Amino acid sequence: MSNYPLKNWMASAPGIDRLTLGEVVWPGAHNAGLDYDFSYPAYLQPAKNWFVCQDGPFIQQLNEGVRAFDVRLHADEHWLGIKKFHTFHGLKLFRGRALSELVKSLNVFLSDNPNEFIVLDIHELKGINNQPFDYKGLHEVISTELGSRLIPRNNSQLTIEQLKKISPVQRVVLASDSHPDFRSPLYWPKIRHEWSGSDITSAEQLKQHITRTLANPPPSGSLWSLSATSYGELAGVKRITHELNQWFGPDSGWAPKCSIINADFVGATRLAEYCQQINHAKGLVKARG
């Protein structure tokens, strides 16, 4: 679609083929399942600015260039199978989009764009009403609905070019906490999040956090997530589009040091465009060796 010039930005940046998935700089959606297009219960409508983090649904985020999804799932024991699992945000378990919609969006998108790669960062798994999380049920659902798409953990050191040659459909990294009922050679270790440590973070405090983190970032070549989100005591989730564009733009030097840039309202920023440019350039430098 012409409305989405970055829909297949990875395929349009041939230099990226030289990189491993840990060397890629990923535009990421923080709390990807809670967006302003979702239909929340009436009693939550006035509080949306406290927990909604994206503008549109998963398929829109994919089309806008998002390639890493920060997802927290809860298990609702009133349901069976894939219907049991929904995204959520926060201690109050504000409920967002269903896992079934995420899986459908990934399959539709990857069928249309087979050379895009995606990271599913399953950051938190929680039962509701003090019930234990259904790890076994999630494992069965993932294996059935998404198993053919998953890149085995043992392939983590291969380049994108090599991964494409191995399989035409394995395009998704699924990373999560390990559990006896949720283990597979297809699952990658949980992704480390570098967070400011405070629920209330102004843009200036966030800038200081990012400066500190990137002064001594996690090892190059490993997947990790930089929390680039701002939250105001009165405003809730803050839209810092201008700051993100400035901080991670071509001249800043910050973005190339990152792995996943985990941000709110990503579609309104230029992060996908910047990541396309950076990854293409990184690949060309690596090729020259």
PDB file of C-alpha atoms in Angstrom, residues 28-250:
ATOM      1  CA  GLY A  28       9.827  -1.423  18.767  1.00  0.00           C
ATOM      2  CA  ALA A  29       6.291  -0.861  20.064  1.00  0.00           C
ATOM      3  CA  HIS A  30       5.990  -0.604  23.853  1.00  0.00           C
ATOM      4  CA  ASN A  31       2.853  -2.353  25.158  1.00  0.00           C
ATOM      5  CA  ALA A  32       1.919  -3.086  21.567  1.00  0.00           C
ATOM      6  CA  GLY A  33      -1.506  -4.556  22.347  1.00  0.00           C
ATOM      7  CA  LEU A  34      -3.023  -1.392  23.844  1.00  0.00           C
ATOM      8  CA  ASP A  35      -3.927   1.191  21.204  1.00  0.00           C
ATOM      9  CA  TYR A  36      -6.468   3.947  20.615  1.00  0.00           C
ATOM     10  CA  ASP A  37      -8.367   1.953  17.977  1.00  0.00           C
ATOM     11  CA  PHE A  38      -9.294  -0.781  20.462  1.00  0.00           C
ATOM     12  CA  SER A  39     -12.750  -0.788  22.041  1.00  0.00           C
ATOM     13  CA  TYR A  40     -12.292  -0.490  25.815  1.00  0.00           C
ATOM     14  CA  PRO A  41     -15.159  -0.763  28.325  1.00  0.00           C
ATOM     15  CA  ALA A  42     -17.040   2.479  28.962  1.00  0.00           C
ATOM     16  CA  TYR A  43     -15.709   2.841  32.505  1.00  0.00           C
ATOM     17  CA  LEU A  44     -12.112   2.852  31.186  1.00  0.00           C
ATOM     18  CA  GLN A  45     -12.636   5.412  28.425  1.00  0.00           C
ATOM     19  CA  PRO A  46     -11.766   8.468  30.582  1.00  0.00           C
ATOM     20  CA  ALA A  47      -8.536   6.817  31.754  1.00  0.00           C
ATOM     21  CA  LYS A  48      -7.148   5.751  28.363  1.00  0.00           C
ATOM     22  CA  ASN A  49      -4.270   8.214  28.497  1.00  0.00           C
ATOM     23  CA  TRP A  50      -2.904   6.281  31.496  1.00  0.00           C
ATOM     24  CA  PHE A  51      -2.481   2.935  29.770  1.00  0.00           C
ATOM     25  CA  VAL A  52      -2.820   3.245  25.953  1.00  0.00           C
ATOM     26  CA  CYS A  53       0.605   3.244  24.288  1.00  0.00           C
ATOM     27  CA  GLN A  54       0.032   2.954  20.505  1.00  0.00           C
ATOM     28  CA  ASP A  55      -2.222   4.584  17.903  1.00  0.00           C
ATOM     29  CA  GLY A  56      -3.431   1.587  15.891  1.00  0.00           C
ATOM     30  CA  PRO A  57      -3.726  -2.218  15.919  1.00  0.00           C
ATOM     31  CA  PHE A  58      -0.964  -4.753  15.306  1.00  0.00           C
ATOM     32  CA  ILE A  59      -1.433  -4.850  11.519  1.00  0.00           C
ATOM     33  CA  GLN A  60      -1.173  -1.056  11.315  1.00  0.00           C
ATOM     34  CA  GLN A  61       1.982  -1.113  13.441  1.00  0.00           C
ATOM     35  CA  LEU A  62       3.501  -3.747  11.144  1.00  0.00           C
ATOM     36  CA  ASN A  63       2.618  -1.724   8.052  1.00  0.00           C
ATOM     37  CA  GLU A  64       4.117   1.392   9.645  1.00  0.00           C
ATOM     38  CA  GLY A  65       7.423  -0.429  10.135  1.00  0.00           C
ATOM     39  CA  VAL A  66       7.337  -1.728  13.710  1.00  0.00           C
ATOM     40  CA  ARG A  67       9.382  -4.934  13.908  1.00  0.00           C
ATOM     41  CA  ALA A  68       9.664  -5.603  17.662  1.00  0.00           C
ATOM     42  CA  PHE A  69       6.570  -6.012  19.813  1.00  0.00           C
ATOM     43  CA  ASP A  70       6.671  -5.631  23.583  1.00  0.00           C
ATOM     44  CA  VAL A  71       3.785  -7.881  24.659  1.00  0.00           C
ATOM     45  CA  ARG A  72       2.483  -8.750  28.111  1.00  0.00           C
ATOM     46  CA  LEU A  73      -0.072 -11.568  28.204  1.00  0.00           C
ATOM     47  CA  HIS A  74      -2.584 -12.646  30.779  1.00  0.00           C
ATOM     48  CA  ALA A  75      -4.533 -15.900  30.859  1.00  0.00           C
ATOM     49  CA  ASP A  76      -8.281 -15.708  31.479  1.00  0.00           C
ATOM     50  CA  GLU A  77      -9.466 -19.086  32.760  1.00  0.00           C
ATOM     51  CA  HIS A  78     -13.030 -18.384  31.559  1.00  0.00           C
ATOM     52  CA  TRP A  79     -11.839 -19.232  28.026  1.00  0.00           C
ATOM     53  CA  LEU A  80     -10.161 -22.135  26.268  1.00  0.00           C
ATOM     54  CA  GLY A  81      -7.385 -22.296  23.670  1.00  0.00           C
ATOM     55  CA  ILE A  82      -6.088 -19.125  22.073  1.00  0.00           C
ATOM     56  CA  LYS A  83      -9.113 -17.118  23.314  1.00  0.00           C
ATOM     57  CA  LYS A  84      -7.702 -17.413  26.824  1.00  0.00           C
ATOM     58  CA  PHE A  85      -4.787 -15.041  26.139  1.00  0.00           C
ATOM     59  CA  HIS A  86      -4.971 -11.249  25.912  1.00  0.00           C
ATOM     60  CA  THR A  87      -2.480  -8.416  26.160  1.00  0.00           C
ATOM     61  CA  PHE A  88      -2.522  -6.202  29.233  1.00  0.00           C
ATOM     62  CA  HIS A  89      -0.770  -3.191  30.710  1.00  0.00           C
ATOM     63  CA  GLY A  90      -0.044  -2.314  34.294  1.00  0.00           C
ATOM     64  CA  LEU A  91      -0.843  -3.578  37.758  1.00  0.00           C
ATOM     65  CA  LYS A  92      -4.576  -3.212  37.151  1.00  0.00           C
ATOM     66  CA  LEU A  93      -4.340  -5.559  34.161  1.00  0.00           C
ATOM     67  CA  PHE A  94      -5.880  -3.087  31.717  1.00  0.00           C
ATOM     68  CA  ARG A  95      -6.908  -5.477  28.959  1.00  0.00           C
ATOM     69  CA  GLY A  96      -5.938  -4.950  25.330  1.00  0.00           C
ATOM     70  CA  ARG A  97      -5.990  -6.910  22.103  1.00  0.00           C
ATOM     71  CA  ALA A  98      -6.152 -10.694  21.947  1.00  0.00           C
ATOM     72  CA  LEU A  99      -3.264 -13.004  21.142  1.00  0.00           C
ATOM     73  CA  SER A 100      -5.426 -14.410  18.341  1.00  0.00           C
ATOM     74  CA  GLU A 101      -5.380 -11.019  16.629  1.00  0.00           C
ATOM     75  CA  LEU A 102      -1.616 -10.741  16.996  1.00  0.00           C
ATOM     76  CA  VAL A 103      -1.096 -14.194  15.441  1.00  0.00           C
ATOM     77  CA  LYS A 104      -3.493 -13.461  12.588  1.00  0.00           C
ATOM     78  CA  SER A 105      -1.828 -10.096  11.914  1.00  0.00           C
ATOM     79  CA  LEU A 106       1.641 -11.685  11.835  1.00  0.00           C
ATOM     80  CA  ASN A 107       0.550 -14.433   9.443  1.00  0.00           C
ATOM     81  CA  VAL A 108      -1.259 -12.047   7.084  1.00  0.00           C
ATOM     82  CA  PHE A 109       1.612  -9.561   7.106  1.00  0.00           C
ATOM     83  CA  LEU A 110       4.355 -12.139   6.594  1.00  0.00           C
ATOM     84  CA  SER A 111       2.446 -13.817   3.772  1.00  0.00           C
ATOM     85  CA  ASP A 112       2.460 -10.455   1.990  1.00  0.00           C
ATOM     86  CA  ASN A 113       5.987  -9.469   3.091  1.00  0.00           C
ATOM     87  CA  PRO A 114       7.993 -12.703   3.378  1.00  0.00           C
ATOM     88  CA  ASN A 115      11.381 -11.019   3.867  1.00  0.00           C
ATOM     89  CA  GLU A 116      10.490  -8.947   6.926  1.00  0.00           C
ATOM     90  CA  PHE A 117      11.628 -10.219  10.352  1.00  0.00           C
ATOM     91  CA  ILE A 118       9.820  -9.690  13.653  1.00  0.00           C
ATOM     92  CA  VAL A 119      10.705  -9.950  17.348  1.00  0.00           C
ATOM     93  CA  LEU A 120       7.968 -10.967  19.785  1.00  0.00           C
ATOM     94  CA  ASP A 121       9.243  -9.829  23.165  1.00  0.00           C
ATOM     95  CA  ILE A 122       6.928 -11.618  25.618  1.00  0.00           C
ATOM     96  CA  HIS A 123       7.864  -9.428  28.544  1.00  0.00           C
ATOM     97  CA  GLU A 124       5.379 -10.607  31.169  1.00  0.00           C
ATOM     98  CA  LEU A 125       2.984 -13.538  31.654  1.00  0.00           C
ATOM     99  CA  LYS A 126       0.284 -13.316  34.317  1.00  0.00           C
ATOM    100  CA  GLY A 127      -2.823 -15.161  35.421  1.00  0.00           C
ATOM    101  CA  ILE A 128      -5.791 -13.102  36.584  1.00  0.00           C
ATOM    102  CA  ASN A 129      -7.522 -13.181  39.982  1.00  0.00           C
ATOM    103  CA  ASN A 130      -4.379 -14.674  41.538  1.00  0.00           C
ATOM    104  CA  GLN A 131      -4.583 -17.725  39.291  1.00  0.00           C
ATOM    105  CA  PRO A 132      -1.306 -19.211  37.966  1.00  0.00           C
ATOM    106  CA  PHE A 133      -0.496 -18.486  34.347  1.00  0.00           C
ATOM    107  CA  ASP A 134      -1.336 -21.284  31.898  1.00  0.00           C
ATOM    108  CA  TYR A 135       2.127 -21.885  30.420  1.00  0.00           C
ATOM    109  CA  LYS A 136       1.145 -25.240  28.977  1.00  0.00           C
ATOM    110  CA  GLY A 137      -1.856 -23.740  27.192  1.00  0.00           C
ATOM    111  CA  LEU A 138       0.254 -20.925  25.744  1.00  0.00           C
ATOM    112  CA  HIS A 139       2.878 -23.409  24.543  1.00  0.00           C
ATOM    113  CA  GLU A 140       0.193 -25.441  22.743  1.00  0.00           C
ATOM    114  CA  VAL A 141      -1.275 -22.325  21.122  1.00  0.00           C
ATOM    115  CA  ILE A 142       2.105 -20.951  19.991  1.00  0.00           C
ATOM    116  CA  SER A 143       3.198 -24.345  18.638  1.00  0.00           C
ATOM    117  CA  THR A 144      -0.018 -24.762  16.646  1.00  0.00           C
ATOM    118  CA  GLU A 145      -0.628 -21.211  15.454  1.00  0.00           C
ATOM    119  CA  LEU A 146       2.860 -19.793  15.035  1.00  0.00           C
ATOM    120  CA  GLY A 147       5.342 -22.686  15.246  1.00  0.00           C
ATOM    121  CA  SER A 148       6.199 -22.737  11.542  1.00  0.00           C
ATOM    122  CA  ARG A 149       7.106 -19.028  11.685  1.00  0.00           C
ATOM    123  CA  LEU A 150       9.537 -19.241  14.608  1.00  0.00           C
ATOM    124  CA  ILE A 151      13.302 -18.992  14.169  1.00  0.00           C
ATOM    125  CA  PRO A 152      15.059 -21.629  16.323  1.00  0.00           C
ATOM    126  CA  ARG A 153      17.233 -20.239  19.104  1.00  0.00           C
ATOM    127  CA  ASN A 154      20.232 -22.142  17.712  1.00  0.00           C
ATOM    128  CA  ASN A 155      20.069 -19.993  14.567  1.00  0.00           C
ATOM    129  CA  SER A 156      20.636 -16.779  16.512  1.00  0.00           C
ATOM    130  CA  GLN A 157      24.150 -16.290  15.109  1.00  0.00           C
ATOM    131  CA  LEU A 158      23.130 -16.628  11.467  1.00  0.00           C
ATOM    132  CA  THR A 159      22.776 -13.597   9.228  1.00  0.00           C
ATOM    133  CA  ILE A 160      19.467 -12.564   7.738  1.00  0.00           C
ATOM    134  CA  GLU A 161      20.756 -13.745   4.359  1.00  0.00           C
ATOM    135  CA  GLN A 162      21.452 -17.203   5.820  1.00  0.00           C
ATOM    136  CA  LEU A 163      18.078 -17.328   7.571  1.00  0.00           C
ATOM    137  CA  LYS A 164      16.306 -16.558   4.301  1.00  0.00           C
ATOM    138  CA  LYS A 165      18.129 -19.443   2.602  1.00  0.00           C
ATOM    139  CA  ILE A 166      17.236 -21.888   5.391  1.00  0.00           C
ATOM    140  CA  SER A 167      13.506 -21.174   5.346  1.00  0.00           C
ATOM    141  CA  PRO A 168      10.998 -19.043   3.402  1.00  0.00           C
ATOM    142  CA  VAL A 169       8.664 -18.769   6.423  1.00  0.00           C
ATOM    143  CA  GLN A 170      10.738 -18.682   9.633  1.00  0.00           C
ATOM    144  CA  ARG A 171      10.675 -14.955  10.314  1.00  0.00           C
ATOM    145  CA  VAL A 172       9.702 -14.533  13.988  1.00  0.00           C
ATOM    146  CA  VAL A 173      11.849 -14.481  17.122  1.00  0.00           C
ATOM    147  CA  LEU A 174       9.789 -15.401  20.179  1.00  0.00           C
ATOM    148  CA  ALA A 175      11.596 -14.475  23.393  1.00  0.00           C
ATOM    149  CA  SER A 176      10.208 -15.175  26.853  1.00  0.00           C
ATOM    150  CA  ASP A 177      10.908 -16.341  30.387  1.00  0.00           C
ATOM    151  CA  SER A 178      11.534 -20.056  30.556  1.00  0.00           C
ATOM    152  CA  HIS A 179       9.131 -22.346  32.443  1.00  0.00           C
ATOM    153  CA  PRO A 180       8.929 -26.176  32.649  1.00  0.00           C
ATOM    154  CA  ASP A 181       5.676 -26.023  30.641  1.00  0.00           C
ATOM    155  CA  PHE A 182       6.925 -23.375  28.207  1.00  0.00           C
ATOM    156  CA  ARG A 183      10.147 -24.659  26.695  1.00  0.00           C
ATOM    157  CA  SER A 184      11.159 -25.282  23.132  1.00  0.00           C
ATOM    158  CA  PRO A 185      14.269 -25.021  20.902  1.00  0.00           C
ATOM    159  CA  LEU A 186      12.168 -22.400  19.078  1.00  0.00           C
ATOM    160  CA  TYR A 187      12.011 -20.034  22.074  1.00  0.00           C
ATOM    161  CA  TRP A 188      14.734 -17.464  22.722  1.00  0.00           C
ATOM    162  CA  PRO A 189      15.768 -16.253  26.205  1.00  0.00           C
ATOM    163  CA  LYS A 190      13.857 -13.390  27.797  1.00  0.00           C
ATOM    164  CA  ILE A 191      14.935 -10.000  26.457  1.00  0.00           C
ATOM    165  CA  ARG A 192      16.608  -7.682  28.941  1.00  0.00           C
ATOM    166  CA  HIS A 193      14.877  -4.307  29.309  1.00  0.00           C
ATOM    167  CA  GLU A 194      16.885  -1.200  30.165  1.00  0.00           C
ATOM    168  CA  TRP A 195      14.294   0.935  31.958  1.00  0.00           C
ATOM    169  CA  SER A 196      14.658   4.203  33.846  1.00  0.00           C
ATOM    170  CA  GLY A 197      13.404   2.483  37.015  1.00  0.00           C
ATOM    171  CA  SER A 198      10.670   5.056  37.645  1.00  0.00           C
ATOM    172  CA  ASP A 199       7.017   4.968  36.577  1.00  0.00           C
ATOM    173  CA  ILE A 200       7.059   8.764  36.268  1.00  0.00           C
ATOM    174  CA  THR A 201       9.738   9.792  33.761  1.00  0.00           C
ATOM    175  CA  SER A 202       9.927  13.219  32.127  1.00  0.00           C
ATOM    176  CA  ALA A 203      11.483  13.624  28.685  1.00  0.00           C
ATOM    177  CA  GLU A 204      14.593  15.120  30.305  1.00  0.00           C
ATOM    178  CA  GLN A 205      14.881  12.250  32.797  1.00  0.00           C
ATOM    179  CA  LEU A 206      14.443   9.801  29.924  1.00  0.00           C
ATOM    180  CA  LYS A 207      17.209  11.495  27.979  1.00  0.00           C
ATOM    181  CA  GLN A 208      19.505  11.129  30.992  1.00  0.00           C
ATOM    182  CA  HIS A 209      18.574   7.431  31.317  1.00  0.00           C
ATOM    183  CA  ILE A 210      19.324   6.792  27.634  1.00  0.00           C
ATOM    184  CA  THR A 211      22.627   8.702  27.881  1.00  0.00           C
ATOM    185  CA  ARG A 212      23.691   6.548  30.845  1.00  0.00           C
ATOM    186  CA  THR A 213      22.590   3.298  29.199  1.00  0.00           C
ATOM    187  CA  LEU A 214      24.320   3.971  25.884  1.00  0.00           C
ATOM    188  CA  ALA A 215      27.529   5.050  27.593  1.00  0.00           C
ATOM    189  CA  ASN A 216      27.931   1.385  28.532  1.00  0.00           C
ATOM    190  CA  PRO A 217      25.359  -0.584  26.512  1.00  0.00           C
ATOM    191  CA  PRO A 218      24.789  -4.365  26.706  1.00  0.00           C
ATOM    192  CA  PRO A 219      27.114  -6.468  24.510  1.00  0.00           C
ATOM    193  CA  SER A 220      26.897  -5.864  20.792  1.00  0.00           C
ATOM    194  CA  GLY A 221      25.148  -8.662  18.925  1.00  0.00           C
ATOM    195  CA  SER A 222      22.662  -9.436  21.705  1.00  0.00           C
ATOM    196  CA  LEU A 223      18.955  -8.614  21.722  1.00  0.00           C
ATOM    197  CA  TRP A 224      18.032  -6.085  24.413  1.00  0.00           C
ATOM    198  CA  SER A 225      15.360  -3.415  24.746  1.00  0.00           C
ATOM    199  CA  LEU A 226      15.893   0.272  25.495  1.00  0.00           C
ATOM    200  CA  SER A 227      12.826   1.770  27.155  1.00  0.00           C
ATOM    201  CA  ALA A 228      12.367   5.113  25.367  1.00  0.00           C
ATOM    202  CA  THR A 229       9.046   6.033  26.969  1.00  0.00           C
ATOM    203  CA  SER A 230       7.910   8.998  29.032  1.00  0.00           C
ATOM    204  CA  TYR A 231       5.114   9.054  31.603  1.00  0.00           C
ATOM    205  CA  GLY A 232       3.727  12.128  33.332  1.00  0.00           C
ATOM    206  CA  GLU A 233       2.137  12.250  36.767  1.00  0.00           C
ATOM    207  CA  LEU A 234      -0.828  14.174  35.360  1.00  0.00           C
ATOM    208  CA  ALA A 235      -0.621  13.425  31.626  1.00  0.00           C
ATOM    209  CA  GLY A 236      -0.126   9.656  31.700  1.00  0.00           C
ATOM    210  CA  VAL A 237       1.596   8.163  28.638  1.00  0.00           C
ATOM    211  CA  LYS A 238       3.359  11.068  26.909  1.00  0.00           C
ATOM    212  CA  ARG A 239       3.714  11.520  23.168  1.00  0.00           C
ATOM    213  CA  ILE A 240       7.354  12.510  22.655  1.00  0.00           C
ATOM    214  CA  THR A 241       7.521  12.198  18.863  1.00  0.00           C
ATOM    215  CA  HIS A 242       9.790  15.217  18.390  1.00  0.00           C
ATOM    216  CA  GLU A 243      12.267  14.068  21.040  1.00  0.00           C
ATOM    217  CA  LEU A 244      12.466  10.514  19.660  1.00  0.00           C
ATOM    218  CA  ASN A 245      13.066  11.781  16.137  1.00  0.00           C
ATOM    219  CA  GLN A 246      15.777  14.091  17.420  1.00  0.00           C
ATOM    220  CA  TRP A 247      17.488  11.590  19.726  1.00  0.00           C
ATOM    221  CA  PHE A 248      17.555   8.690  17.264  1.00  0.00           C
ATOM    222  CA  GLY A 249      17.926  10.608  14.016  1.00  0.00           C
ATOM    223  CA  PRO A 250      20.792  10.112  11.542  1.00  0.00           C
TER     224      PRO A 250
END
